[in-house]
XYZ file of C-alpha atoms in Angstrom:
395
model
C 16.120 -31.912 3.816
C 19.169 -29.907 4.933
C 21.495 -32.359 3.159
C 19.640 -32.166 -0.129
C 19.259 -28.393 0.097
C 23.031 -28.102 0.577
C 23.628 -30.384 -2.405
C 21.463 -28.256 -4.690
C 22.985 -25.014 -3.407
C 26.478 -26.370 -3.969
C 25.834 -27.032 -7.645
C 25.397 -23.380 -8.574
C 28.241 -20.893 -8.453
C 27.772 -17.134 -8.452
C 26.902 -15.800 -11.864
C 29.451 -13.359 -13.338
C 29.109 -9.617 -12.889
C 28.083 -7.475 -15.818
C 27.621 -3.712 -16.179
C 24.139 -2.731 -17.289
C 22.206 0.533 -17.753
C 19.963 1.372 -14.797
C 16.835 0.619 -16.812
C 17.960 -3.005 -17.184
C 18.857 -3.598 -13.542
C 15.447 -4.001 -11.953
C 15.330 -7.125 -9.743
C 19.065 -7.847 -10.091
C 21.588 -7.932 -7.248
C 24.471 -5.482 -6.974
C 27.845 -7.118 -7.555
C 29.796 -4.436 -5.663
C 29.123 -1.729 -3.095
C 27.720 1.489 -4.501
C 29.349 4.606 -3.066
C 28.122 8.118 -3.637
C 30.487 10.281 -5.702
C 28.473 13.369 -4.705
C 26.473 14.352 -1.620
C 22.666 14.418 -1.658
C 21.470 17.027 -1.947
C 24.528 18.281 -3.766
C 23.747 21.919 -2.805
C 21.571 23.748 -0.329
C 18.129 23.972 -1.921
C 14.649 25.137 -1.105
C 12.082 22.685 0.280
C 9.199 25.019 -0.625
C 7.958 27.506 -3.179
C 8.444 30.814 -1.420
C 11.108 33.452 -0.663
C 14.732 33.069 0.339
C 15.533 35.473 3.158
C 17.910 36.324 5.944
C 16.063 35.179 9.008
C 16.988 38.359 10.860
C 15.202 40.418 8.206
C 11.829 38.743 8.892
C 12.171 38.337 12.633
C 8.951 39.268 14.346
C 6.821 39.176 11.187
C 3.183 38.202 11.857
C -0.314 38.561 10.473
C -0.808 41.725 12.533
C 2.659 43.164 11.888
C 3.905 41.971 8.487
C 7.428 42.746 7.302
C 7.808 44.029 3.770
C 10.931 43.530 1.593
C 11.810 44.197 -2.047
C 12.092 41.128 -4.317
C 15.507 41.392 -5.919
C 15.716 38.117 -7.898
C 13.731 35.124 -9.155
C 15.401 31.737 -8.533
C 13.712 28.919 -10.497
C 14.893 25.320 -10.191
C 17.919 24.783 -12.393
C 19.281 28.335 -12.220
C 23.092 28.217 -12.033
C 24.100 31.920 -12.012
C 23.234 32.631 -8.390
C 23.209 36.217 -7.186
C 24.022 36.659 -3.470
C 21.127 37.848 -1.329
C 21.697 41.355 -0.024
C 20.544 42.335 3.476
C 17.011 43.743 3.545
C 15.905 41.990 0.344
C 14.266 38.684 -0.651
C 14.603 36.316 -3.597
C 11.508 34.574 -4.904
C 12.507 30.872 -5.017
C 10.964 27.622 -6.264
C 11.125 24.133 -4.738
C 14.463 22.482 -5.495
C 16.160 25.705 -6.538
C 19.552 26.527 -5.003
C 19.427 28.787 -1.990
C 21.415 31.932 -2.788
C 24.485 32.829 -0.760
C 23.510 35.035 2.173
C 20.082 33.419 2.705
C 19.527 31.118 5.644
C 15.767 30.426 5.487
C 12.865 30.095 3.101
C 9.422 31.494 3.893
C 6.635 29.516 2.098
C 4.572 31.558 -0.354
C 1.450 30.706 1.724
C 2.911 32.849 4.558
C 3.212 35.930 2.327
C 1.074 38.061 0.042
C 2.892 36.406 -2.953
C 4.246 39.733 -4.192
C 6.613 39.807 -7.177
C 8.241 43.223 -6.788
C 7.720 43.673 -3.084
C 6.512 40.985 -0.715
C 4.854 41.153 2.694
C 5.867 38.397 5.159
C 3.134 37.272 7.532
C 5.333 35.008 9.681
C 8.937 34.728 10.784
C 11.384 31.990 9.781
C 14.061 30.513 11.996
C 17.537 29.886 10.524
C 17.531 26.720 8.393
C 13.724 26.646 7.992
C 12.673 24.989 4.708
C 16.286 24.607 3.529
C 17.551 21.222 2.463
C 21.213 21.239 3.410
C 23.819 19.726 1.124
C 24.673 16.157 2.227
C 21.841 15.865 4.741
C 20.527 12.772 2.930
C 23.762 11.171 1.682
C 27.333 12.230 2.327
C 29.940 12.087 -0.394
C 31.869 8.805 -0.346
C 29.236 6.967 1.739
C 28.263 3.415 0.848
C 24.624 3.873 -0.151
C 23.901 0.304 -1.323
C 25.803 -2.807 -0.282
C 26.759 -5.636 -2.624
C 23.952 -8.188 -2.735
C 21.195 -5.573 -2.519
C 18.227 -6.355 -4.741
C 17.598 -3.410 -6.989
C 14.038 -2.137 -6.829
C 12.595 1.212 -7.940
C 13.885 3.096 -4.886
C 17.403 1.676 -5.177
C 17.568 2.519 -8.869
C 16.299 6.015 -8.147
C 19.074 6.461 -5.582
C 21.707 5.242 -8.058
C 20.489 7.746 -10.615
C 20.407 10.520 -8.027
C 24.116 10.051 -7.275
C 24.901 10.159 -11.001
C 25.373 6.467 -11.867
C 24.229 5.613 -15.412
C 24.994 1.919 -15.041
C 25.729 -0.604 -12.310
C 27.734 -3.769 -11.812
C 25.201 -6.530 -11.243
C 25.151 -10.310 -11.318
C 23.518 -11.562 -14.449
C 20.424 -13.693 -14.207
C 20.965 -17.458 -13.935
C 19.999 -19.219 -17.180
C 17.761 -22.218 -16.613
C 16.594 -24.837 -19.072
C 13.234 -26.193 -17.955
C 12.341 -29.620 -19.320
C 8.949 -31.289 -19.034
C 8.915 -34.974 -19.882
C 6.142 -37.441 -20.556
C 4.546 -38.899 -23.611
C 1.158 -38.307 -22.030
C 1.604 -34.526 -22.105
C -0.322 -32.302 -24.525
C 0.048 -28.562 -25.146
C -2.742 -26.495 -23.544
C -5.388 -25.684 -26.121
C -4.954 -28.924 -28.065
C -7.522 -31.706 -28.130
C -7.053 -34.322 -25.422
C -7.044 -38.007 -26.247
C -7.858 -40.685 -23.640
C -4.931 -40.997 -21.213
C -3.468 -37.574 -22.072
C -3.169 -34.511 -19.806
C -2.320 -30.902 -20.456
C 1.284 -30.015 -19.699
C 1.450 -27.556 -16.781
C 4.710 -28.121 -14.902
C 6.885 -26.545 -17.575
C 4.884 -23.311 -17.596
C 4.740 -23.272 -13.815
C 8.451 -23.883 -13.260
C 9.547 -21.465 -15.980
C 7.410 -18.789 -14.341
C 8.876 -19.684 -10.954
C 12.400 -19.291 -12.365
C 11.563 -15.863 -13.741
C 9.853 -14.806 -10.517
C 13.016 -15.858 -8.626
C 15.108 -13.639 -10.886
C 16.340 -16.123 -13.465
C 15.962 -16.529 -17.221
C 14.005 -19.606 -18.299
C 14.040 -21.506 -21.572
C 11.172 -23.980 -21.737
C 11.685 -27.258 -23.613
C 8.400 -29.107 -23.654
C 7.145 -32.580 -24.535
C 10.418 -34.472 -24.334
C 9.205 -38.060 -24.841
C 9.765 -40.974 -22.496
C 12.773 -42.239 -24.447
C 16.317 -42.096 -23.025
C 18.048 -41.496 -26.372
C 15.618 -38.772 -27.430
C 15.869 -37.182 -23.982
C 19.649 -36.957 -24.183
C 19.487 -35.763 -27.789
C 17.135 -32.942 -26.817
C 19.205 -31.954 -23.809
C 22.833 -32.045 -25.060
C 22.781 -29.160 -27.617
C 21.496 -26.741 -25.018
C 23.962 -27.455 -22.247
C 26.571 -24.921 -23.285
C 24.244 -21.948 -22.817
C 22.657 -22.639 -19.411
C 23.647 -22.548 -15.744
C 21.112 -25.137 -14.652
C 18.897 -27.862 -16.121
C 15.618 -28.240 -14.257
C 13.387 -31.221 -14.998
C 10.061 -32.430 -13.655
C 8.825 -35.972 -13.729
C 10.546 -39.243 -14.532
C 12.400 -39.555 -11.194
C 10.342 -42.047 -9.181
C 10.454 -45.862 -9.087
C 8.224 -46.648 -12.071
C 9.137 -48.519 -15.248
C 9.269 -45.447 -17.514
C 11.318 -42.950 -15.469
C 13.191 -41.439 -18.405
C 15.011 -38.702 -16.479
C 16.357 -41.190 -13.982
C 17.290 -43.694 -16.652
C 19.059 -41.051 -18.749
C 21.025 -39.357 -15.989
C 21.574 -41.803 -13.106
C 24.776 -43.206 -14.554
C 26.043 -39.839 -15.732
C 26.643 -37.775 -12.593
C 23.138 -37.178 -11.250
C 22.236 -38.819 -7.926
C 18.646 -39.785 -7.231
C 17.415 -40.067 -3.696
C 14.454 -39.887 -1.386
C 14.229 -36.774 0.759
C 12.317 -36.603 4.055
C 9.774 -34.098 2.847
C 6.118 -34.132 1.900
C 5.245 -33.451 -0.852
C 8.292 -34.090 -3.016
C 10.090 -37.154 -1.699
C 11.817 -38.322 -4.959
C 14.555 -35.871 -5.894
C 17.721 -35.792 -7.943
C 20.723 -33.492 -8.209
C 24.178 -33.576 -9.786
C 26.013 -32.699 -12.979
C 25.434 -34.017 -16.439
C 28.390 -33.386 -18.755
C 29.546 -30.750 -16.265
C 26.236 -28.785 -16.131
C 24.220 -28.631 -12.896
C 20.988 -30.597 -13.018
C 18.137 -30.663 -10.521
C 15.296 -33.106 -11.097
C 11.941 -32.567 -9.447
C 8.979 -34.954 -9.081
C 6.235 -34.797 -11.664
C 3.158 -34.162 -9.559
C 2.432 -30.438 -9.806
C 2.342 -29.603 -6.087
C 5.421 -31.718 -5.421
C 7.242 -29.963 -8.232
C 6.262 -26.476 -7.046
C 7.047 -27.095 -3.393
C 10.363 -28.694 -4.314
C 11.266 -25.634 -6.349
C 10.396 -23.350 -3.445
C 12.287 -25.349 -0.861
C 15.406 -26.410 -2.813
C 15.820 -24.515 -6.082
C 14.628 -20.980 -5.489
C 17.103 -20.153 -2.684
C 19.961 -21.658 -4.712
C 19.041 -19.607 -7.805
C 18.861 -16.374 -5.806
C 22.122 -17.027 -4.066
C 23.764 -17.720 -7.444
C 22.378 -14.401 -8.687
C 24.147 -12.601 -5.832
C 21.178 -11.803 -3.611
C 22.181 -11.226 -0.010
C 18.798 -12.541 1.148
C 18.078 -15.630 -1.015
C 15.286 -17.033 1.171
C 11.711 -15.867 1.367
C 10.849 -14.198 4.694
C 9.466 -16.497 7.379
C 6.536 -15.664 9.649
C 4.799 -17.246 12.617
C 1.037 -17.735 12.607
C -1.696 -19.376 14.621
C -3.325 -22.465 13.158
C -7.010 -21.949 12.457
C -7.626 -25.706 12.563
C -5.846 -28.881 13.712
C -3.463 -30.634 11.314
C -1.751 -34.025 11.080
C 1.633 -34.820 9.609
C 3.656 -37.995 8.909
C 6.480 -38.667 11.401
C 9.978 -38.311 10.001
C 9.105 -36.001 7.104
C 8.870 -32.240 7.025
C 5.501 -31.363 5.612
C 4.602 -28.311 3.626
C 0.860 -27.694 3.588
C -0.674 -25.128 1.291
C -2.161 -22.358 3.404
C -4.208 -19.187 3.486
C -2.531 -16.686 5.834
C -4.489 -13.651 7.012
C -2.037 -10.946 8.148
C -4.867 -9.011 9.840
C -5.601 -11.802 12.308
C -2.246 -13.594 12.284
C -4.019 -16.897 11.600
C -3.397 -19.477 8.864
C -5.650 -22.295 7.659
C -4.711 -25.207 5.428
C -6.093 -25.073 1.882
C -7.024 -28.366 0.253
C -5.670 -31.755 1.223
C -2.093 -33.021 1.330
C -2.295 -34.711 -2.101
C 0.559 -33.763 -4.444
C -1.785 -33.551 -7.449
C -4.101 -30.898 -5.994
C -3.048 -27.951 -8.147
C -6.338 -26.131 -7.556
C -5.557 -25.645 -3.867
C -1.990 -24.598 -4.614
C -3.251 -21.864 -6.936
C -5.356 -20.237 -4.213
C -2.778 -20.633 -1.424
C -0.739 -17.635 -0.442
C 1.759 -19.456 1.779
C 3.256 -22.785 2.809
C 2.720 -24.038 6.333
C 5.836 -25.849 7.580
C 5.380 -28.799 9.944
C 8.660 -30.129 11.467
C 9.748 -33.753 11.012
C 9.143 -34.834 14.598
C 5.596 -33.418 14.782
C 2.667 -35.705 13.946
C -0.249 -33.479 14.937
C -0.903 -29.921 16.005
C -4.096 -28.695 17.608
C -5.994 -25.589 16.587
C -4.276 -22.493 18.002
C -0.750 -23.891 17.706
C 1.989 -21.596 16.404
C 3.487 -22.684 13.104
C 6.055 -21.424 10.660
C 4.702 -19.839 7.514
C 6.503 -19.106 4.220
C 4.627 -16.467 2.189
C 4.450 -17.204 -1.502
C 3.313 -13.741 -2.573
């Protein structure tokens, strides 16, 4: 498994960096460190609606002995012409508004009588109370996001807050997804005897997009070597990876294997269940990964071999899904010499995981309700209930 994983990872180089508006960066990875050109906050501002004061002027104020001051100014958020606060006065101030020079505290409006010309303070305020100091969140020049960071809503909000309108990011890997087989029919069409609805193409294209790539789906490539190559060749110049499913085993009509085996793609058997027949290499210089045709084998193979490679190519510092440990809710068996990935249902509340469905590579129904893969090492043939196993969450 490690050997084949390294082969697939080695096919894909890092995608080039592009500069995109923030609105187009969701889910992408930073191509360079993001440093803050300004501090956050960029000025001292009020954390509350209330009154900016000199703390000495309201010292000792209480419900029983309020302190009354004249209100000299109103300071709404966005005001730029600040008037210094004179001793013995207060400025009415709104949340986010700049604290005027001379003030060192803000008294919340709830601790006053909310006066507009004169205000009575019902509590004191220590120096710095309810004042957000400039740079207390982010200092100017600090690295706020490292290269490789995946950009989610919070990261994009931070980039906007420090004034960046666009970012250098790695573009999404472009993947051509091919589904082969003369027996395949488009969902919604009428099935003839011996035909099945095509599902792997939709599943793998969705998996590519979920991993952060762009997917072009080319469906219903027939089991003919010449037609397969004719369908593939015109699209090679625009993609970073060709991903196929089916046609890689030892049967008589393995079109993917027949078309690519003598042209730079190596087909092999990997010590994994499901998904033993695999292929990887370059066809006319373009990376190709070939997955088995059974749906579960195809999906697990994508998770184990292709997804981490795609995310690493897209610049993500953490290309792998997080791994957890869980307690088996029931005993399991596994073939010696092959790493097995069982579909599982993991309950975070109890820390337990139970297998879902059988080990068959055609059992798409159990895959659809699973929320994780249970990983059984190569040397293990059985595990009793209560054993600790590795779990890979799928969502």
